[in-house]
Amino acid sequence: GQNIDQPTEMTATEGAIVQINCTYQTSGFNGLFWYQQHAGEAPTFLSYNVLDGLEEKGRFSSFLSRSKGYSYLLLKELQMKDSASYLCAVNQGGKLIFGQGTELSVKP
Amino acid sequence: ETGVTQTPRHLVMGMTNKKSLKCEQHLGHNAMYWYKQSAKKPLELMFVYSLEERVENNSVPSRFSPECPNSSHLFLHLHTLQPEDSALYLCASSPGRAIKPYNEQFFGPGTRLTVL
């Protein structure tokens, strides 16, 4: 079956670093997406990994290990505006299978 | 501004009503999607259209009826809904044909539906 797990909630302090983990067990794999979703808004694309390793984009980085079925999103120099839900999604031939999302709260 | 718009943004309807949700994408994409997002649950894919042809129907009840008249517009017709259908309904589009390994999806802001 399909299973994508992420922590439900996380809290971190402004200026700190936080890592949001995602593990997956799916019948097919064509890459993994991370999306950010602020309350009441559309999910917006953050990153895409299809090969093992780290992809860095400004304050955000995403890592993938296909053999372990594992990814993480790393957020550095946290800002208050980073408070949002972070969605991990596995791409199966163009279809996205989503995890339940991790609600991140950034405190002053 | 994501290039994908949805109307209405909020909708309250009774179980006997008929209503429609509208999605429009201004990105020249070929594939469009409907998702359901309930509180504390993952986004659930409902329907996929590729070049105006339905390519995916994820066991969605018949009280939800999609329509894709052209590659820029997607509708979700609703009738005799149940209170458990209350959720955020998100539309998305992607550049290529829907069945393709890399296919970043661009989401609209969603319609918050409440069924009384």
GROMACS .gro file of C-alpha atoms in nm:
model
  224
    1GLY     CA    1   0.000   0.000   0.000
    2GLN     CA    2   0.088   0.367   0.002
    3ASN     CA    3   0.223   0.522   0.319
    4ILE     CA    4   0.379   0.864   0.366
    5ASP     CA    5   0.464   0.974   0.719
    6GLN     CA    6   0.557   1.315   0.854
    7PRO     CA    7   0.536   1.460   1.205
    8THR     CA    8   0.206   1.635   1.264
    9GLU     CA    9   0.345   1.940   1.438
   10MET     CA   10   0.681   2.105   1.511
   11THR     CA   11   0.783   2.419   1.695
   12ALA     CA   12   1.105   2.612   1.646
   13THR     CA   13   1.256   2.949   1.737
   14GLU     CA   14   1.312   3.241   1.505
   15GLY     CA   15   1.666   3.233   1.366
   16ALA     CA   16   1.711   2.862   1.433
   17ILE     CA   17   1.733   2.562   1.200
   18VAL     CA   18   1.460   2.299   1.172
   19GLN     CA   19   1.448   1.967   0.990
   20ILE     CA   20   1.117   1.815   0.882
   21ASN     CA   21   1.136   1.444   0.804
   22CYS     CA   22   0.929   1.241   0.562
   23THR     CA   23   0.937   0.863   0.518
   24TYR     CA   24   0.754   0.685   0.241
   25GLN     CA   25   0.656   0.340   0.124
   26THR     CA   26   0.494   0.355  -0.218
   27SER     CA   27   0.447   0.115  -0.506
   28GLY     CA   28   0.612   0.357  -0.752
   29PHE     CA   29   0.851   0.650  -0.727
   30ASN     CA   30   0.931   0.928  -0.971
   31GLY     CA   31   1.061   1.184  -0.730
   32LEU     CA   32   0.953   1.367  -0.418
   33PHE     CA   33   0.810   1.716  -0.380
   34TRP     CA   34   0.794   1.952  -0.085
   35TYR     CA   35   0.520   2.214  -0.078
   36GLN     CA   36   0.454   2.497   0.168
   37GLN     CA   37   0.097   2.589   0.256
   38HIS     CA   38   0.002   2.891   0.467
   39ALA     CA   39  -0.336   2.878   0.634
   40GLY     CA   40  -0.615   2.953   0.387
   41GLU     CA   41  -0.378   2.966   0.090
   42ALA     CA   42  -0.267   2.744  -0.198
   43PRO     CA   43   0.023   2.503  -0.155
   44THR     CA   44   0.333   2.646  -0.322
   45PHE     CA   45   0.625   2.449  -0.464
   46LEU     CA   46   0.946   2.442  -0.260
   47SER     CA   47   1.161   2.161  -0.399
   48TYR     CA   48   1.181   1.845  -0.605
   49ASN     CA   49   1.427   1.556  -0.556
   50VAL     CA   50   1.454   1.259  -0.789
   51LEU     CA   51   1.817   1.157  -0.726
   52ASP     CA   52   1.980   1.088  -0.391
   53GLY     CA   53   2.146   1.379  -0.222
   54LEU     CA   54   2.091   1.734  -0.112
   55GLU     CA   55   1.930   2.012  -0.315
   56GLU     CA   56   1.991   2.360  -0.179
   57LYS     CA   57   1.782   2.664  -0.261
   58GLY     CA   58   1.849   2.967  -0.045
   59ARG     CA   59   1.740   2.908   0.315
   60PHE     CA   60   1.566   2.582   0.219
   61SER     CA   61   1.735   2.250   0.140
   62SER     CA   62   1.584   1.911   0.066
   63PHE     CA   63   1.748   1.570   0.093
   64LEU     CA   64   1.652   1.234  -0.052
   65SER     CA   65   1.761   0.875   0.011
   66ARG     CA   66   1.570   0.642  -0.219
   67SER     CA   67   1.714   0.325  -0.063
   68LYS     CA   68   1.584   0.433   0.278
   69GLY     CA   69   1.257   0.581   0.155
   70TYR     CA   70   1.346   0.899   0.337
   71SER     CA   71   1.353   1.272   0.273
   72TYR     CA   72   1.391   1.581   0.483
   73LEU     CA   73   1.333   1.952   0.438
   74LEU     CA   74   1.583   2.177   0.616
   75LEU     CA   75   1.490   2.536   0.693
   76LYS     CA   76   1.768   2.769   0.808
   77GLU     CA   77   1.754   3.114   0.968
   78LEU     CA   78   1.390   3.067   1.049
   79GLN     CA   79   1.159   3.364   1.010
   80MET     CA   80   0.811   3.415   1.153
   81LYS     CA   81   0.669   3.396   0.801
   82ASP     CA   82   0.793   3.035   0.778
   83SER     CA   83   0.508   2.932   1.008
   84ALA     CA   84   0.303   2.712   0.775
   85SER     CA   85   0.219   2.355   0.687
   86TYR     CA   86   0.487   2.164   0.494
   87LEU     CA   87   0.362   1.889   0.265
   88CYS     CA   88   0.570   1.596   0.145
   89ALA     CA   89   0.442   1.434  -0.176
   90VAL     CA   90   0.567   1.134  -0.372
   91ASN     CA   91   0.536   1.151  -0.748
   92GLN     CA   92   0.401   0.831  -0.901
   93GLY     CA   93   0.406   0.875  -1.276
   94GLY     CA   94   0.267   1.227  -1.251
   95LYS     CA   95   0.024   1.155  -0.969
   96LEU     CA   96   0.113   1.313  -0.635
   97ILE     CA   97   0.054   1.112  -0.319
   98PHE     CA   98   0.064   1.347  -0.020
   99GLY     CA   99   0.154   1.304   0.343
  100GLN     CA  100  -0.071   1.470   0.600
  101GLY     CA  101   0.160   1.770   0.634
  102THR     CA  102   0.371   1.908   0.920
  103GLU     CA  103   0.242   2.221   1.091
  104LEU     CA  104   0.546   2.433   1.179
  105SER     CA  105   0.514   2.712   1.435
  106VAL     CA  106   0.799   2.960   1.457
  107LYS     CA  107   0.820   3.141   1.792
  108PRO     CA  108   1.004   3.469   1.864
  109GLU     CA  109  -0.031   3.509  -0.786
  110THR     CA  110  -0.014   3.144  -0.887
  111GLY     CA  111  -0.189   3.165  -1.223
  112VAL     CA  112  -0.461   2.928  -1.103
  113THR     CA  113  -0.784   3.086  -0.982
  114GLN     CA  114  -1.082   2.927  -0.813
  115THR     CA  115  -1.433   3.055  -0.750
  116PRO     CA  116  -1.606   3.083  -0.518
  117ARG     CA  117  -1.353   3.099  -0.235
  118HIS     CA  118  -1.618   3.004   0.020
  119LEU     CA  119  -1.942   2.811  -0.027
  120VAL     CA  120  -2.210   2.702   0.216
  121MET     CA  121  -2.474   2.467   0.083
  122GLY     CA  122  -2.752   2.243   0.204
  123MET     CA  123  -2.760   1.871   0.131
  124THR     CA  124  -3.028   1.914  -0.135
  125ASN     CA  125  -2.856   2.197  -0.323
  126LYS     CA  126  -2.673   2.182  -0.653
  127LYS     CA  127  -2.367   2.399  -0.693
  128SER     CA  128  -2.052   2.413  -0.904
  129LEU     CA  129  -1.692   2.499  -0.830
  130LYS     CA  130  -1.487   2.664  -1.101
  131CYS     CA  131  -1.115   2.655  -1.169
  132GLU     CA  132  -0.927   2.848  -1.434
  133GLN     CA  133  -0.557   2.832  -1.516
  134HIS     CA  134  -0.374   3.105  -1.707
  135LEU     CA  135  -0.047   2.915  -1.747
  136GLY     CA  136  -0.102   2.729  -2.074
  137HIS     CA  137  -0.089   2.394  -1.895
  138ASN     CA  138  -0.229   2.070  -2.032
  139ALA     CA  139  -0.331   1.885  -1.718
  140MET     CA  140  -0.570   1.981  -1.440
  141TYR     CA  141  -0.656   1.818  -1.109
  142TRP     CA  142  -0.914   1.827  -0.830
  143TYR     CA  143  -0.802   1.753  -0.473
  144LYS     CA  144  -0.992   1.736  -0.146
  145GLN     CA  145  -0.819   1.859   0.171
  146SER     CA  146  -0.987   1.773   0.500
  147ALA     CA  147  -0.859   1.884   0.838
  148LYS     CA  148  -0.563   1.679   0.963
  149LYS     CA  149  -0.572   1.453   0.656
  150PRO     CA  150  -0.352   1.434   0.346
  151LEU     CA  151  -0.461   1.592   0.022
  152GLU     CA  152  -0.671   1.337  -0.164
  153LEU     CA  153  -0.656   1.328  -0.541
  154MET     CA  154  -1.009   1.317  -0.685
  155PHE     CA  155  -0.985   1.363  -1.061
  156VAL     CA  156  -0.720   1.419  -1.325
  157TYR     CA  157  -0.773   1.562  -1.671
  158SER     CA  158  -0.507   1.555  -1.941
  159LEU     CA  159  -0.577   1.749  -2.260
  160GLU     CA  160  -0.945   1.766  -2.158
  161GLU     CA  161  -0.972   1.389  -2.120
  162ARG     CA  162  -1.036   1.236  -1.777
  163VAL     CA  163  -0.747   1.002  -1.700
  164GLU     CA  164  -0.806   0.939  -1.330
  165ASN     CA  165  -1.109   0.896  -1.110
  166ASN     CA  166  -1.007   0.794  -0.760
  167SER     CA  167  -1.324   0.616  -0.652
  168VAL     CA  168  -1.502   0.944  -0.595
  169PRO     CA  169  -1.877   0.925  -0.518
  170SER     CA  170  -2.106   1.016  -0.806
  171ARG     CA  171  -2.238   1.318  -0.617
  172PHE     CA  172  -1.916   1.484  -0.740
  173SER     CA  173  -1.914   1.532  -1.117
  174PRO     CA  174  -1.617   1.693  -1.295
  175GLU     CA  175  -1.624   1.873  -1.627
  176CYS     CA  176  -1.334   1.999  -1.838
  177PRO     CA  177  -1.463   2.192  -2.140
  178ASN     CA  178  -1.113   2.304  -2.245
  179SER     CA  179  -0.759   2.290  -2.113
  180SER     CA  180  -0.798   2.618  -1.922
  181HIS     CA  181  -1.117   2.545  -1.732
  182LEU     CA  182  -1.223   2.277  -1.487
  183PHE     CA  183  -1.550   2.247  -1.299
  184LEU     CA  184  -1.668   2.032  -1.012
  185HIS     CA  185  -2.045   1.994  -1.002
  186LEU     CA  186  -2.191   1.911  -0.663
  187HIS     CA  187  -2.530   1.764  -0.576
  188THR     CA  188  -2.686   1.597  -0.272
  189LEU     CA  189  -2.365   1.630  -0.071
  190GLN     CA  190  -2.318   1.506   0.284
  191PRO     CA  191  -2.180   1.701   0.582
  192GLU     CA  192  -1.862   1.489   0.569
  193ASP     CA  193  -1.794   1.639   0.226
  194SER     CA  194  -1.714   1.970   0.396
  195ALA     CA  195  -1.349   2.042   0.313
  196LEU     CA  196  -1.114   2.261   0.113
  197TYR     CA  197  -1.129   2.172  -0.256
  198LEU     CA  198  -0.811   2.252  -0.440
  199CYS     CA  199  -0.756   2.273  -0.811
  200ALA     CA  200  -0.411   2.233  -0.966
  201SER     CA  201  -0.256   2.237  -1.311
  202SER     CA  202   0.069   2.108  -1.457
  203PRO     CA  203   0.257   2.180  -1.778
  204GLY     CA  204   0.275   1.846  -1.955
  205ARG     CA  205   0.044   1.556  -1.997
  206ALA     CA  206  -0.071   1.425  -1.661
  207ILE     CA  207   0.105   1.090  -1.681
  208LYS     CA  208   0.467   1.202  -1.685
  209PRO     CA  209   0.752   1.144  -1.438
  210TYR     CA  210   0.824   1.505  -1.348
  211ASN     CA  211   0.517   1.716  -1.324
  212GLU     CA  212   0.524   2.012  -1.089
  213GLN     CA  213   0.172   2.109  -0.999
  214PHE     CA  214   0.057   2.466  -0.943
  215PHE     CA  215  -0.231   2.500  -0.701
  216GLY     CA  216  -0.519   2.741  -0.678
  217PRO     CA  217  -0.625   2.894  -0.344
  218GLY     CA  218  -0.910   2.649  -0.300
  219THR     CA  219  -1.280   2.667  -0.226
  220ARG     CA  220  -1.377   2.621   0.139
  221LEU     CA  221  -1.699   2.416   0.123
  222THR     CA  222  -1.936   2.371   0.414
  223VAL     CA  223  -2.229   2.132   0.378
  224LEU     CA  224  -2.507   2.182   0.631
   0.00000   0.00000   0.00000
